[in-house]
GROMACS .gro file of C-alpha atoms in nm:
model
   72
    1MET     CA    1   0.034  -0.024  -0.013
    2SER     CA    2   0.124   0.352  -0.083
    3ILE     CA    3   0.063   0.634   0.102
    4THR     CA    4   0.087   1.059   0.027
    5MET     CA    5   0.139   1.287   0.239
    6ARG     CA    6   0.151   1.694   0.151
    7VAL     CA    7   0.485   1.846   0.373
    8SER     CA    8   0.671   2.208   0.349
    9ASP     CA    9   0.967   2.219   0.217
   10LYS     CA   10   1.131   2.273   0.582
   11GLU     CA   11   0.904   1.990   0.682
   12LYS     CA   12   1.047   1.747   0.443
   13GLU     CA   13   1.411   1.834   0.520
   14LEU     CA   14   1.366   1.792   0.847
   15ILE     CA   15   1.195   1.478   0.848
   16LYS     CA   16   1.458   1.370   0.598
   17GLU     CA   17   1.760   1.503   0.860
   18PHE     CA   18   1.571   1.267   1.148
   19ALA     CA   19   1.565   0.962   0.889
   20ASP     CA   20   1.895   1.011   0.846
   21LEU     CA   21   2.034   1.057   1.190
   22TYR     CA   22   1.939   0.721   1.267
   23GLY     CA   23   2.003   0.522   0.880
   24LEU     CA   24   1.677   0.525   0.762
   25ASN     CA   25   1.489   0.667   0.424
   26VAL     CA   26   1.223   0.825   0.478
   27SER     CA   27   0.958   0.608   0.414
   28GLU     CA   28   1.086   0.375   0.700
   29TYR     CA   29   1.154   0.639   0.916
   30ILE     CA   30   0.764   0.810   0.894
   31ARG     CA   31   0.634   0.426   0.915
   32LYS     CA   32   0.869   0.336   1.246
   33VAL     CA   33   0.718   0.689   1.387
   34VAL     CA   34   0.426   0.619   1.357
   35MET     CA   35   0.420   0.237   1.436
   36GLU     CA   36   0.536   0.350   1.772
   37ARG     CA   37   0.300   0.628   1.826
   38ILE     CA   38   0.010   0.361   1.757
   39GLU     CA   39   0.171   0.096   2.025
   40ASP     CA   40   0.257   0.415   2.263
   41GLU     CA   41  -0.159   0.500   2.173
   42PHE     CA   42  -0.263   0.111   2.337
   43ASP     CA   43  -0.049   0.106   2.606
   44LEU     CA   44  -0.244   0.396   2.726
   45LYS     CA   45  -0.544   0.263   2.650
   46ALA     CA   46  -0.453  -0.053   2.784
   47TYR     CA   47  -0.270   0.158   3.129
   48GLU     CA   48  -0.646   0.359   3.121
   49GLU     CA   49  -0.872   0.036   3.180
   50ALA     CA   50  -0.564  -0.096   3.450
   51GLU     CA   51  -0.591   0.221   3.648
   52ALA     CA   52  -1.014   0.215   3.640
   53GLU     CA   53  -1.016  -0.139   3.771
   54PHE     CA   54  -0.759  -0.095   4.030
   55VAL     CA   55  -0.981   0.262   4.177
   56LYS     CA   56  -1.227   0.000   4.183
   57ASN     CA   57  -1.029  -0.303   4.337
   58PRO     CA   58  -0.762  -0.142   4.476
   59LYS     CA   59  -0.587  -0.463   4.590
   60THR     CA   60  -0.265  -0.565   4.541
   61TYR     CA   61  -0.028  -0.895   4.526
   62THR     CA   62   0.332  -0.936   4.717
   63LEU     CA   63   0.586  -1.132   4.427
   64LYS     CA   64   0.521  -1.413   4.633
   65GLU     CA   65   0.167  -1.409   4.588
   66VAL     CA   66   0.227  -1.397   4.246
   67ILE     CA   67   0.436  -1.672   4.182
   68ASP     CA   68   0.259  -1.889   4.401
   69GLY     CA   69  -0.059  -1.772   4.172
   70TYR     CA   70   0.024  -1.875   3.785
   71GLY     CA   71   0.311  -2.127   3.913
   72LYS     CA   72   0.685  -2.118   3.797
   0.00000   0.00000   0.00000
């Protein structure tokens, strides 16, 4: 799949400089950045759901309880 985006010449040069800094071409760099952002958003959503669950039931467990409960 191909995606096109419009950027100014200044933005294009900045993106290219960052891609070069990481040894990637522009396409690889943009893909990497977008995928990292998506992963961060999923992680944030999982954290928010876990936090909401903890607020409802603030039970905590020791490491020993976790190991005993889930086996080793």
